[in-house]
Short mmCIF file of N, CA and C in Angstrom, two decimals:
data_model
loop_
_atom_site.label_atom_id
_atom_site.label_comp_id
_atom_site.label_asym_id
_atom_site.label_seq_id
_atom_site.Cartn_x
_atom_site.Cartn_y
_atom_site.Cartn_z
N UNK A 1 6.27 16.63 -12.68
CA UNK A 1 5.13 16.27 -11.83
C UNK A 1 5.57 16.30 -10.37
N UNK A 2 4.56 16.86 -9.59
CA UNK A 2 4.92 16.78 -8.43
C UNK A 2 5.16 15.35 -7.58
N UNK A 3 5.85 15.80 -6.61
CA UNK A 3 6.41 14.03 -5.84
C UNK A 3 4.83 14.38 -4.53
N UNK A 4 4.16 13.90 -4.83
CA UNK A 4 2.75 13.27 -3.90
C UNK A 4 3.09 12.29 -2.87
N UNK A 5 4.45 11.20 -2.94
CA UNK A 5 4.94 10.59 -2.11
C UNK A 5 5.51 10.95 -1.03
N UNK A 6 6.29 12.20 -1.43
CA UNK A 6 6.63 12.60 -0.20
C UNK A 6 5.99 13.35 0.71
N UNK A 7 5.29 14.13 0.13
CA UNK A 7 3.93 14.58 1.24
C UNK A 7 3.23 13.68 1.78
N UNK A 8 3.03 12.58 1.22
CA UNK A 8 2.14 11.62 1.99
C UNK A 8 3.00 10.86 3.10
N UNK A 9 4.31 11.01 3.20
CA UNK A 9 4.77 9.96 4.29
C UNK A 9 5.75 11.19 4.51
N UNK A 10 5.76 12.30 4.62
CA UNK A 10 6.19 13.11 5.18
C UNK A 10 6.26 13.02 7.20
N UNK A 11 5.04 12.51 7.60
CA UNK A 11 4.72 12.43 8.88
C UNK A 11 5.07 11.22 9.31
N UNK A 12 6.39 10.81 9.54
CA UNK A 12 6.81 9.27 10.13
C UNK A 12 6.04 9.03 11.75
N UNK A 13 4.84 9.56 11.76
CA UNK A 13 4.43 9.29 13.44
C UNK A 13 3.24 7.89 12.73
N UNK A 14 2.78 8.77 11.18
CA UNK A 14 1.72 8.30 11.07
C UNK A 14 1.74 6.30 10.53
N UNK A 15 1.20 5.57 10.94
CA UNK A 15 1.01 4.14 10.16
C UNK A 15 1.02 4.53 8.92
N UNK A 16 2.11 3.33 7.50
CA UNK A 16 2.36 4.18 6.29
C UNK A 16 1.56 2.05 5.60
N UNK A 17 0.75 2.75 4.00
CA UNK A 17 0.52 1.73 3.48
C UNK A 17 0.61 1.71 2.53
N UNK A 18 1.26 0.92 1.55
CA UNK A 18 1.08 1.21 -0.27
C UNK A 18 0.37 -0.12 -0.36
N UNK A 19 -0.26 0.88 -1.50
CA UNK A 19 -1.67 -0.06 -2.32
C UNK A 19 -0.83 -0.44 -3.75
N UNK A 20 -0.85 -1.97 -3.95
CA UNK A 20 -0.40 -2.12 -5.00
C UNK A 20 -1.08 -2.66 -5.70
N UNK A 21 -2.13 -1.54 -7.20
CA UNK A 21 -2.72 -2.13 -7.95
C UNK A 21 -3.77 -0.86 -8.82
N UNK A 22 -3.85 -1.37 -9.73
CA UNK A 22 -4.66 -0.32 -10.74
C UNK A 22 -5.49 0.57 -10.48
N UNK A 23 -4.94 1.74 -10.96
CA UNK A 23 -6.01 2.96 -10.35
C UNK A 23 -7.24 2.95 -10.18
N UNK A 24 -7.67 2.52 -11.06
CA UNK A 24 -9.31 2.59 -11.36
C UNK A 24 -10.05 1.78 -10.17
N UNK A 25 -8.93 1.12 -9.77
CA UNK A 25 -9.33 0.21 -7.90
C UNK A 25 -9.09 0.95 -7.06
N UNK A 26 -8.13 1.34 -6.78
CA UNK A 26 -7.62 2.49 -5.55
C UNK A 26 -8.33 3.78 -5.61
N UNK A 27 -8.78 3.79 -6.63
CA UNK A 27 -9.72 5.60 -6.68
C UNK A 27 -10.93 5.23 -6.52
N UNK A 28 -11.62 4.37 -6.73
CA UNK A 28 -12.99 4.00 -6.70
C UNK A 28 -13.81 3.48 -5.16
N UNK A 29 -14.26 3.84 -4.51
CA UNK A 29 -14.36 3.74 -2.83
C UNK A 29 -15.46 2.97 -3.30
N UNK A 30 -16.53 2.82 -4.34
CA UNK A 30 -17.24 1.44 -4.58
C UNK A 30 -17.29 0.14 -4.53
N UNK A 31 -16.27 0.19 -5.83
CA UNK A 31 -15.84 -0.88 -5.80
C UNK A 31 -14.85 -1.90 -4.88
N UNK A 32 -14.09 -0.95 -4.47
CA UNK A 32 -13.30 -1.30 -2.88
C UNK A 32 -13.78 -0.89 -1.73
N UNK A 33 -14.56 -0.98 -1.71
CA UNK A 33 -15.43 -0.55 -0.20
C UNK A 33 -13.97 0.15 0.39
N UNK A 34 -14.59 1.43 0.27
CA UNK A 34 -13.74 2.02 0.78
C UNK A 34 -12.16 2.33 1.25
N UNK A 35 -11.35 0.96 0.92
CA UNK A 35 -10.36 0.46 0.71
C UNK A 35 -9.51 1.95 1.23
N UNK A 36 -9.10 3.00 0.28
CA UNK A 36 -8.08 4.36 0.68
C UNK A 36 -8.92 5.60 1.89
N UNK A 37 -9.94 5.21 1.29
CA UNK A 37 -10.95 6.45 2.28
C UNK A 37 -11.23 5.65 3.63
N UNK A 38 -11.07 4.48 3.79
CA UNK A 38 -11.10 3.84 5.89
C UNK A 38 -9.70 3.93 5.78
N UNK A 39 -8.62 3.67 5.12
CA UNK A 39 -7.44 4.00 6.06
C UNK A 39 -7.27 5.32 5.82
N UNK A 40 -7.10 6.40 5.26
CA UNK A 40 -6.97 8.03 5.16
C UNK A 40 -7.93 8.05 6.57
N UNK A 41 -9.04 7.64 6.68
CA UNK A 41 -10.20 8.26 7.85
C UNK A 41 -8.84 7.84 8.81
N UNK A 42 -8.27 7.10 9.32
CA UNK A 42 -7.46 5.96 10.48
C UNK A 42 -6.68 6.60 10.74
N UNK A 43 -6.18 7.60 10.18
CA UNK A 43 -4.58 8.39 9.91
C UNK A 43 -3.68 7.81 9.40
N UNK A 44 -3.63 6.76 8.47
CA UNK A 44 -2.61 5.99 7.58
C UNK A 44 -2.75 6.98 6.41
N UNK A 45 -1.44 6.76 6.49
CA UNK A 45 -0.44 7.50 4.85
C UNK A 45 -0.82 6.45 3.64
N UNK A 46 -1.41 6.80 2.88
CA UNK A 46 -1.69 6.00 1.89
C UNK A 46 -0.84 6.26 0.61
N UNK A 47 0.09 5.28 0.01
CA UNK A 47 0.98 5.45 -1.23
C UNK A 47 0.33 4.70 -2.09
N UNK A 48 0.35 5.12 -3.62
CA UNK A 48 0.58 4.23 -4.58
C UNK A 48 1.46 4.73 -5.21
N UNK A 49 1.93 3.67 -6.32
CA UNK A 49 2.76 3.96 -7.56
C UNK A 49 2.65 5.46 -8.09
N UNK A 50 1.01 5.70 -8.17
CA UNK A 50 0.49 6.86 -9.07
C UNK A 50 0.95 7.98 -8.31
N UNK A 51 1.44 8.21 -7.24
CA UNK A 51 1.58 9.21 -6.28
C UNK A 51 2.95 9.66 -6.95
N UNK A 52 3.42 8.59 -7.38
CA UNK A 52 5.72 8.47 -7.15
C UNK A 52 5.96 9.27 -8.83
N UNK A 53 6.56 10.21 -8.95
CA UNK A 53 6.94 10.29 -9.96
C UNK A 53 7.42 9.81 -11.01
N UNK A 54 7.27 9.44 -12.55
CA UNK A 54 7.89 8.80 -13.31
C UNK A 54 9.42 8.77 -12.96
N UNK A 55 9.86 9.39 -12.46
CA UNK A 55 11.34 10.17 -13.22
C UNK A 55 11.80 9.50 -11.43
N UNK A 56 11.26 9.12 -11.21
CA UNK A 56 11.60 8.16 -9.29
C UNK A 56 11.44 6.65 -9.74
N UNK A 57 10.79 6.55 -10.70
CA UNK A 57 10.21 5.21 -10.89
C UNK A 57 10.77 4.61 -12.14
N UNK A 58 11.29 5.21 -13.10
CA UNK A 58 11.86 4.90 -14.81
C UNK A 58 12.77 3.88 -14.16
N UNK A 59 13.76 4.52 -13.46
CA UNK A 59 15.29 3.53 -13.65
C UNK A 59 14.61 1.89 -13.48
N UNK A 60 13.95 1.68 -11.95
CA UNK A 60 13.65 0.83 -11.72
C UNK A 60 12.41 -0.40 -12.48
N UNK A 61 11.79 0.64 -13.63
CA UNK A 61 10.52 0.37 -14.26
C UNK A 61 11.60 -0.59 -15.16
N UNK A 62 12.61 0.56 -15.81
CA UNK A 62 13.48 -0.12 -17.15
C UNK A 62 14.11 -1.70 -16.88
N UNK A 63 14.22 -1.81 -15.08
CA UNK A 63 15.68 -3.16 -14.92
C UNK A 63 14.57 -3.91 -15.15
N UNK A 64 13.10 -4.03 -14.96
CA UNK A 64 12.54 -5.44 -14.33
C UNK A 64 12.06 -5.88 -15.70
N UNK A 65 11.90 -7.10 -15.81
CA UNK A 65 11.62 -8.12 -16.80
C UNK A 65 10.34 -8.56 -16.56
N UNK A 66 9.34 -7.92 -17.18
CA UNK A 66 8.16 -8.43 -17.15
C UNK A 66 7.03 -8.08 -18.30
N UNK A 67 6.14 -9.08 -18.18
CA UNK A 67 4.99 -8.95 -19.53
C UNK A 67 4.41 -7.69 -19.74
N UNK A 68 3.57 -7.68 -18.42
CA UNK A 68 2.86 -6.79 -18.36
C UNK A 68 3.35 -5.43 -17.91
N UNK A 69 3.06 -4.12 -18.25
CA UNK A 69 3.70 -3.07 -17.96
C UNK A 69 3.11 -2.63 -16.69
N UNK A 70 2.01 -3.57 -16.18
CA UNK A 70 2.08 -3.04 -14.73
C UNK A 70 2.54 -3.63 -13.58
N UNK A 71 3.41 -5.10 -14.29
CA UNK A 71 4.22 -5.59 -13.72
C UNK A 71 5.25 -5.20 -13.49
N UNK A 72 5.63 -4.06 -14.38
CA UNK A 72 6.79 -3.44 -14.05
C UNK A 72 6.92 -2.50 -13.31
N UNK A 73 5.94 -1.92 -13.46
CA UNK A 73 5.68 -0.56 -12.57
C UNK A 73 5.30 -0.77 -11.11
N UNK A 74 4.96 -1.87 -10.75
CA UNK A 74 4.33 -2.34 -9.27
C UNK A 74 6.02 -2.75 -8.98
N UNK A 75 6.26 -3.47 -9.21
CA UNK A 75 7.98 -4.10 -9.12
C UNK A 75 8.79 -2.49 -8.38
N UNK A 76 8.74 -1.91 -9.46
CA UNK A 76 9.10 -0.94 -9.05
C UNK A 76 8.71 0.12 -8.30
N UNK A 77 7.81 0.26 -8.07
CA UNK A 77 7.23 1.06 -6.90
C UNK A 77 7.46 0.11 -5.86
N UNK A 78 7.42 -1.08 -5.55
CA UNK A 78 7.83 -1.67 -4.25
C UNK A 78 9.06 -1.51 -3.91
N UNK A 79 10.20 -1.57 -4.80
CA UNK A 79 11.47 -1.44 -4.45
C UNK A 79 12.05 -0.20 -3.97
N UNK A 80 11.11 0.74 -4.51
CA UNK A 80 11.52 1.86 -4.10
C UNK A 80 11.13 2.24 -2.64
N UNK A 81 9.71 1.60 -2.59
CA UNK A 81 8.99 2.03 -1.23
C UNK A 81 8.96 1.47 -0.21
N UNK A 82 9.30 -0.13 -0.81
CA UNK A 82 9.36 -1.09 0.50
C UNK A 82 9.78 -0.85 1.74
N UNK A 83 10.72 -0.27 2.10
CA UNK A 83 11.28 -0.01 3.48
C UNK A 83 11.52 1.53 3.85
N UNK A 84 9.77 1.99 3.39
CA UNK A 84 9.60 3.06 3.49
C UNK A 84 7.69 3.14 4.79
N UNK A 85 7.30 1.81 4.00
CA UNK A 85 6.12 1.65 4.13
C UNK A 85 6.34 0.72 5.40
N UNK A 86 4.99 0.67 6.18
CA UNK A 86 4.46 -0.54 7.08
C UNK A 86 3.83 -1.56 6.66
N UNK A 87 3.08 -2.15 6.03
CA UNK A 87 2.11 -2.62 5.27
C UNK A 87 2.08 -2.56 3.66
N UNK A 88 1.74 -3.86 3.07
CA UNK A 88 0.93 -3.40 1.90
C UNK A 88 -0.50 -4.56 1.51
N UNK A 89 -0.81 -3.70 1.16
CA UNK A 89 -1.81 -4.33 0.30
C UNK A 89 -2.34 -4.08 -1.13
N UNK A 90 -2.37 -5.42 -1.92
CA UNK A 90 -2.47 -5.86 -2.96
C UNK A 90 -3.48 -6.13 -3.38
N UNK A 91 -4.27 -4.89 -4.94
CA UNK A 91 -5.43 -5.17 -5.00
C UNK A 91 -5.60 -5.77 -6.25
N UNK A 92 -6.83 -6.15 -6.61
CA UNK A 92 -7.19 -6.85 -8.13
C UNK A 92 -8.40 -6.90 -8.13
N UNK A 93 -8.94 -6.86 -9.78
CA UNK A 93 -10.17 -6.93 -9.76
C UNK A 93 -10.26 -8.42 -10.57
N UNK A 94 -11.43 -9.18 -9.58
CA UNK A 94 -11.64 -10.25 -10.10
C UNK A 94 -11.91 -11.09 -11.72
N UNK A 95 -12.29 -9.98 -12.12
CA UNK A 95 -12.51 -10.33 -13.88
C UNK A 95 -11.05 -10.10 -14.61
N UNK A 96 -10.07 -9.00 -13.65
CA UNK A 96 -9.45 -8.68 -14.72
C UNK A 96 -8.20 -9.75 -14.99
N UNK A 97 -8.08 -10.12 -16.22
CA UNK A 97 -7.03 -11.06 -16.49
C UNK A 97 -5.45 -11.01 -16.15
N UNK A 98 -4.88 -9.52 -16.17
CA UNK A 98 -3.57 -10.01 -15.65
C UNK A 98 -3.58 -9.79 -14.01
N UNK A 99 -4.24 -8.98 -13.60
CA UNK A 99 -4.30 -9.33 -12.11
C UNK A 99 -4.20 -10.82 -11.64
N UNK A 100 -5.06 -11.68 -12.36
CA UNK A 100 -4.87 -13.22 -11.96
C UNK A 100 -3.63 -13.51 -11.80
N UNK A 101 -2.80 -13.33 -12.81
CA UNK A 101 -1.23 -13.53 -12.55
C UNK A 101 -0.55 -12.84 -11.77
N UNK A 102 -0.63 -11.59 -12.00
CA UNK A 102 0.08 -10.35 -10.88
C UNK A 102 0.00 -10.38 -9.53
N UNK A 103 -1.13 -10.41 -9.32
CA UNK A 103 -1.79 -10.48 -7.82
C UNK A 103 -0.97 -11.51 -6.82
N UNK A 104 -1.27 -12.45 -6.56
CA UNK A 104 0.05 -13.29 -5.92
C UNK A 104 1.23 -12.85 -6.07
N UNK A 105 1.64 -12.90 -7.17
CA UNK A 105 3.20 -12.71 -7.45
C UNK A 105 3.61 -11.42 -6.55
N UNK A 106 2.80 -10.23 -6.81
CA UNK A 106 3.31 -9.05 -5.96
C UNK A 106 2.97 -9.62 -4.29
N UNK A 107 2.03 -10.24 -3.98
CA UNK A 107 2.26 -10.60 -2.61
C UNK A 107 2.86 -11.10 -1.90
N UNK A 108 3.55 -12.13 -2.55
CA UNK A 108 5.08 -12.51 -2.15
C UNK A 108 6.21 -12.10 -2.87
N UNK A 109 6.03 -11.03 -3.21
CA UNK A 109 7.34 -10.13 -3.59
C UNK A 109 7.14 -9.26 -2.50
N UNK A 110 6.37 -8.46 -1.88
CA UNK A 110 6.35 -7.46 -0.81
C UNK A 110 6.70 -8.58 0.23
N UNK A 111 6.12 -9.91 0.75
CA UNK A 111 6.37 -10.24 1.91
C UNK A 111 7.98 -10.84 1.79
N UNK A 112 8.55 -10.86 0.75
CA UNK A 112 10.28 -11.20 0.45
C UNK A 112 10.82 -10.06 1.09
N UNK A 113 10.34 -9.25 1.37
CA UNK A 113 10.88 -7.75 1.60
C UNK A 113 10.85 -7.00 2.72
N UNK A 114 9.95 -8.68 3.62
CA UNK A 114 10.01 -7.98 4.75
C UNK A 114 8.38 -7.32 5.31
N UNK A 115 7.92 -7.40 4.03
CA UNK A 115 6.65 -6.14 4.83
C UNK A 115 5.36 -7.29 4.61
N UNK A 116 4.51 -6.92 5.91
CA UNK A 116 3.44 -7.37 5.85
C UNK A 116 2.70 -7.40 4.68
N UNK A 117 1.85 -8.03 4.45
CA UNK A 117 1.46 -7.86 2.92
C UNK A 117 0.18 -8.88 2.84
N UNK A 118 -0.94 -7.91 2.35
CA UNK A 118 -2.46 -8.64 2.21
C UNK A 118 -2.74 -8.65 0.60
N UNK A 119 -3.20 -9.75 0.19
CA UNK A 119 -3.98 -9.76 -1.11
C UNK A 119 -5.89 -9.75 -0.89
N UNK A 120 -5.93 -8.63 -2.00
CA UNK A 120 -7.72 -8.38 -1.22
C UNK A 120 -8.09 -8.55 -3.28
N UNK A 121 -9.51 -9.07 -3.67
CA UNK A 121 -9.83 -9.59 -4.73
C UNK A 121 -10.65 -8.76 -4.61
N UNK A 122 -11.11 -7.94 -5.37
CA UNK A 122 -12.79 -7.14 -5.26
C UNK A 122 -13.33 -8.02 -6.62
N UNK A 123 -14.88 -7.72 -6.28
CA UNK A 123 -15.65 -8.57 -7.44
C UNK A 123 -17.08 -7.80 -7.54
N UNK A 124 -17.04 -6.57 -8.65
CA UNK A 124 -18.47 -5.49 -7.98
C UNK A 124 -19.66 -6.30 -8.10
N UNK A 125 -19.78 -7.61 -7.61
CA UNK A 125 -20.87 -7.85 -7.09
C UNK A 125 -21.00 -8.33 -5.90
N UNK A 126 -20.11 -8.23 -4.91
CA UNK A 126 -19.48 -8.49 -3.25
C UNK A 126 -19.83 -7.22 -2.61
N UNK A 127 -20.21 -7.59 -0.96
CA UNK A 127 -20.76 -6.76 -0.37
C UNK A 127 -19.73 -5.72 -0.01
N UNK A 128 -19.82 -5.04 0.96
CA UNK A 128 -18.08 -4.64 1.52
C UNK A 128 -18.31 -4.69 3.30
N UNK A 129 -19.24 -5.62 4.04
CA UNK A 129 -18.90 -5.64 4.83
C UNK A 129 -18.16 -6.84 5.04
N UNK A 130 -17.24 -7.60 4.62
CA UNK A 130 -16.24 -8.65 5.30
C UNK A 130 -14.93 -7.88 4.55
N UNK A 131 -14.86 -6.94 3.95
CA UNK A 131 -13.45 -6.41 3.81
C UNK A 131 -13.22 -5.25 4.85
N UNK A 132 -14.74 -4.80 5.47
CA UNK A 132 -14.19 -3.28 6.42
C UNK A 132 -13.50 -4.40 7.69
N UNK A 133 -14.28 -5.30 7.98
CA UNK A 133 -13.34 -6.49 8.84
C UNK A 133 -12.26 -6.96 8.60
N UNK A 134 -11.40 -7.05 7.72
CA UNK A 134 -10.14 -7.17 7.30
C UNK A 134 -9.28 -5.84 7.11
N UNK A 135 -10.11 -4.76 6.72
CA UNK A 135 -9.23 -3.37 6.93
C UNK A 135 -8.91 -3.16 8.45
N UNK A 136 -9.95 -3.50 9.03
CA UNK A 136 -9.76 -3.30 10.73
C UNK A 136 -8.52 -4.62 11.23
N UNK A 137 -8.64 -5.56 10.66
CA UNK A 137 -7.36 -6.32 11.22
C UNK A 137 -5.51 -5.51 10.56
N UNK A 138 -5.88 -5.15 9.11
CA UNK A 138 -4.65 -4.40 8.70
C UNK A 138 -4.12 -3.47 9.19
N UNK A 139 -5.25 -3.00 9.61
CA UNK A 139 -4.52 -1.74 10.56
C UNK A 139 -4.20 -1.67 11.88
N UNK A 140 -4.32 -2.82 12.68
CA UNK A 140 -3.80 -3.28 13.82
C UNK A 140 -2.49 -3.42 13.67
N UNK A 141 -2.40 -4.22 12.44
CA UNK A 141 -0.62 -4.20 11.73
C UNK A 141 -0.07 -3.15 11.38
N UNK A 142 -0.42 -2.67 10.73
CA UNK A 142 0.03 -1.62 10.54
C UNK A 142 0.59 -0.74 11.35
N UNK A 143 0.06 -0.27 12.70
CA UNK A 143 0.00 0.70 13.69
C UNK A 143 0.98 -0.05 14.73
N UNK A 144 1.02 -0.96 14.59
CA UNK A 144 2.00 -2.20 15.43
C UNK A 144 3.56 -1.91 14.76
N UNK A 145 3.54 -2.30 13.56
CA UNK A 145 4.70 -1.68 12.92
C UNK A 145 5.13 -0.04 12.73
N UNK A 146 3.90 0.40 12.89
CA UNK A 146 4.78 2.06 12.65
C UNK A 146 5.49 1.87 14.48
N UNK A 147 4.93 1.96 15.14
CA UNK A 147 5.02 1.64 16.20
C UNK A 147 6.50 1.20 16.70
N UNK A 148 6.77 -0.16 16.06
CA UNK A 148 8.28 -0.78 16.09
C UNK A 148 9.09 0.34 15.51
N UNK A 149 8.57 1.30 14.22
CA UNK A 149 9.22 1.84 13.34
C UNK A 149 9.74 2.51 14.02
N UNK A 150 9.31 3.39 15.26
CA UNK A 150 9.09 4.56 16.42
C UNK A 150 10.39 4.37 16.74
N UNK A 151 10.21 3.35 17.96
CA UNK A 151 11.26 2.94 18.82
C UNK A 151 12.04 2.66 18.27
N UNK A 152 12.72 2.25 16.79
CA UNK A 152 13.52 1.68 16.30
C UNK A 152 14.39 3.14 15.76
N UNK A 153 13.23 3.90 15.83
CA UNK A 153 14.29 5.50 15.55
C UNK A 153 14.62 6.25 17.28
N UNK A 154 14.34 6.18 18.10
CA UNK A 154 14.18 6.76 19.19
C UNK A 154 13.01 7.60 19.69
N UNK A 155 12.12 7.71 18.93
CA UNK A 155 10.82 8.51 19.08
C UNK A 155 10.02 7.85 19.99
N UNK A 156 10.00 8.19 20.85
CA UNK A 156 8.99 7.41 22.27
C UNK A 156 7.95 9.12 22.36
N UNK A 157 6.45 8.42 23.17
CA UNK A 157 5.62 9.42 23.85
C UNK A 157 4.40 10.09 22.23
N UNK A 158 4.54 9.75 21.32
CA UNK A 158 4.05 10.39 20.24
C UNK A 158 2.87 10.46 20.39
N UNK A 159 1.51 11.75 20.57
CA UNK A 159 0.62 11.24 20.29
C UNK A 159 -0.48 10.86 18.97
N UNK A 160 -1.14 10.01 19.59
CA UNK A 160 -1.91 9.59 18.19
C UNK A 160 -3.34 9.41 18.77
N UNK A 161 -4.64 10.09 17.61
CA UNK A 161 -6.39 10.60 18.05
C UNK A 161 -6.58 10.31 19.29
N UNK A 162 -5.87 11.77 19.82
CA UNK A 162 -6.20 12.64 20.94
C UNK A 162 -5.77 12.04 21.81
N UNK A 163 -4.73 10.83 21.73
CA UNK A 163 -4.52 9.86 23.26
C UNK A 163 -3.05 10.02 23.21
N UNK A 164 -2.02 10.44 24.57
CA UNK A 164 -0.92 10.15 24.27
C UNK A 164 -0.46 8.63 24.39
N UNK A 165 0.66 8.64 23.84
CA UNK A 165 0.63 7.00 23.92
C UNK A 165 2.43 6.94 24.14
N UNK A 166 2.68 5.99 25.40
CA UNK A 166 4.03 5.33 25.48
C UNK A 166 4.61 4.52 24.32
N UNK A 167 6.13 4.74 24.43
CA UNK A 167 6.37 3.72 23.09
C UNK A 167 7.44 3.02 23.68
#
C-alpha cells in the first residue's frame, strides 16, 4: 500500500494535523462539520492512521497493550507521528461506546508528547456552527507551531495564501 503520509506532510512550510479517530468520522464532512475539508481548504496537511501504512504501523500496533484494537492502532499512529505533526485532534462519536473510554485517554497521551491536542465529540444531532469556531481557534495553533517549527529549522521568509510572511 502506498505511504499517503508522506505525501501529505511532504511540504514542511505547510501547518501539519493528525486526526485521531475512526474513519467513518474523518471521512464524513456531515457528521463532522467539515472537520478534514476546513483544514485541507486552510492549507493544513491532514494525517490519519488510515493514511500510514500497516507495515509503518505493525511493530508499534504489536508493543501496545490495549482492549480495543483501535486503541492500539491510535497509540501507534501517535508515536510514530507525534513529532512529526503540529496539532492533534481527537475525534469520537458520541453514542459510540469505546470512544467514551478512548477519547480522553488519547488526549492526554498526545498532550504527554508535547503536542497540542483538542478532543471534539460529534453527536449527528449537533449543529456545526460552534465547531467551525473551534476549527478557527485550532488553526491559529496550529500555524503558530508550524511557524516555531520554521525557525526552529532555519527557514525564515516562507510564503503562505499569497502573503509573504517574516519568520
Amino acid at each position: 500500500a502506498p505511504d499517503r503520509s508522506e505525501q501529505i506532510l511532504r511540504d514542511e512550510t505547510r501547518p501539519r494535523l493528525a486526526i485521531v479517530g475512526r474513519s467513518y468520522l474523518h471521512q464524513d464532512p456531515l457528521v463532522t462539520a467539515d472537520l478534514k475539508p476546513y483544514f485541507q481548504a486552510k492549507g493544513v496537511a491532514v494525517v490519519t492512521a488510515h493514511d500510514v501504512p500497516w507495515e509503518r504501523l505493525k511493530e508499534g500496533y504489536e508493543g501496545v497493550v490495549g482492549f480495543y484494537e483501535t486503541h492500539r492502532l491510535y497509540q501507534a499512529f501517535l508515536d510514530l507521528m507525534g513529532d512529526r505533526v503540529d496539532g492533534c485532534v481527537v475525534i469520537g462519536s458520541f453514542g459510540c461506546h469505546p470512544d467514551a473510554f478512548e477519547n480522553d485517554y488519547f488526549l492526554e497521551y498526545a498532550r504527554a508528547k508535547g503536542l497540542p491536542a483538542w478532543l471534539l465529540k460529534y453527536d449527528e444531532q449537533a449543529g456545526s456552527a460552534g465547531f467551525r469556531t473551534r476549527y478557527e481557534t485550532i488553526l491559529g495553533f496550529l500555524e503558530r507551531r508550524r511557524d516555531d517549527r520554521e525557525r526552529r529549522l532555519g527557514r525564515h521568509g516562507f510564503a503562505r495564501a499569497g502573503r509573504d510572511r517574516q519568520g
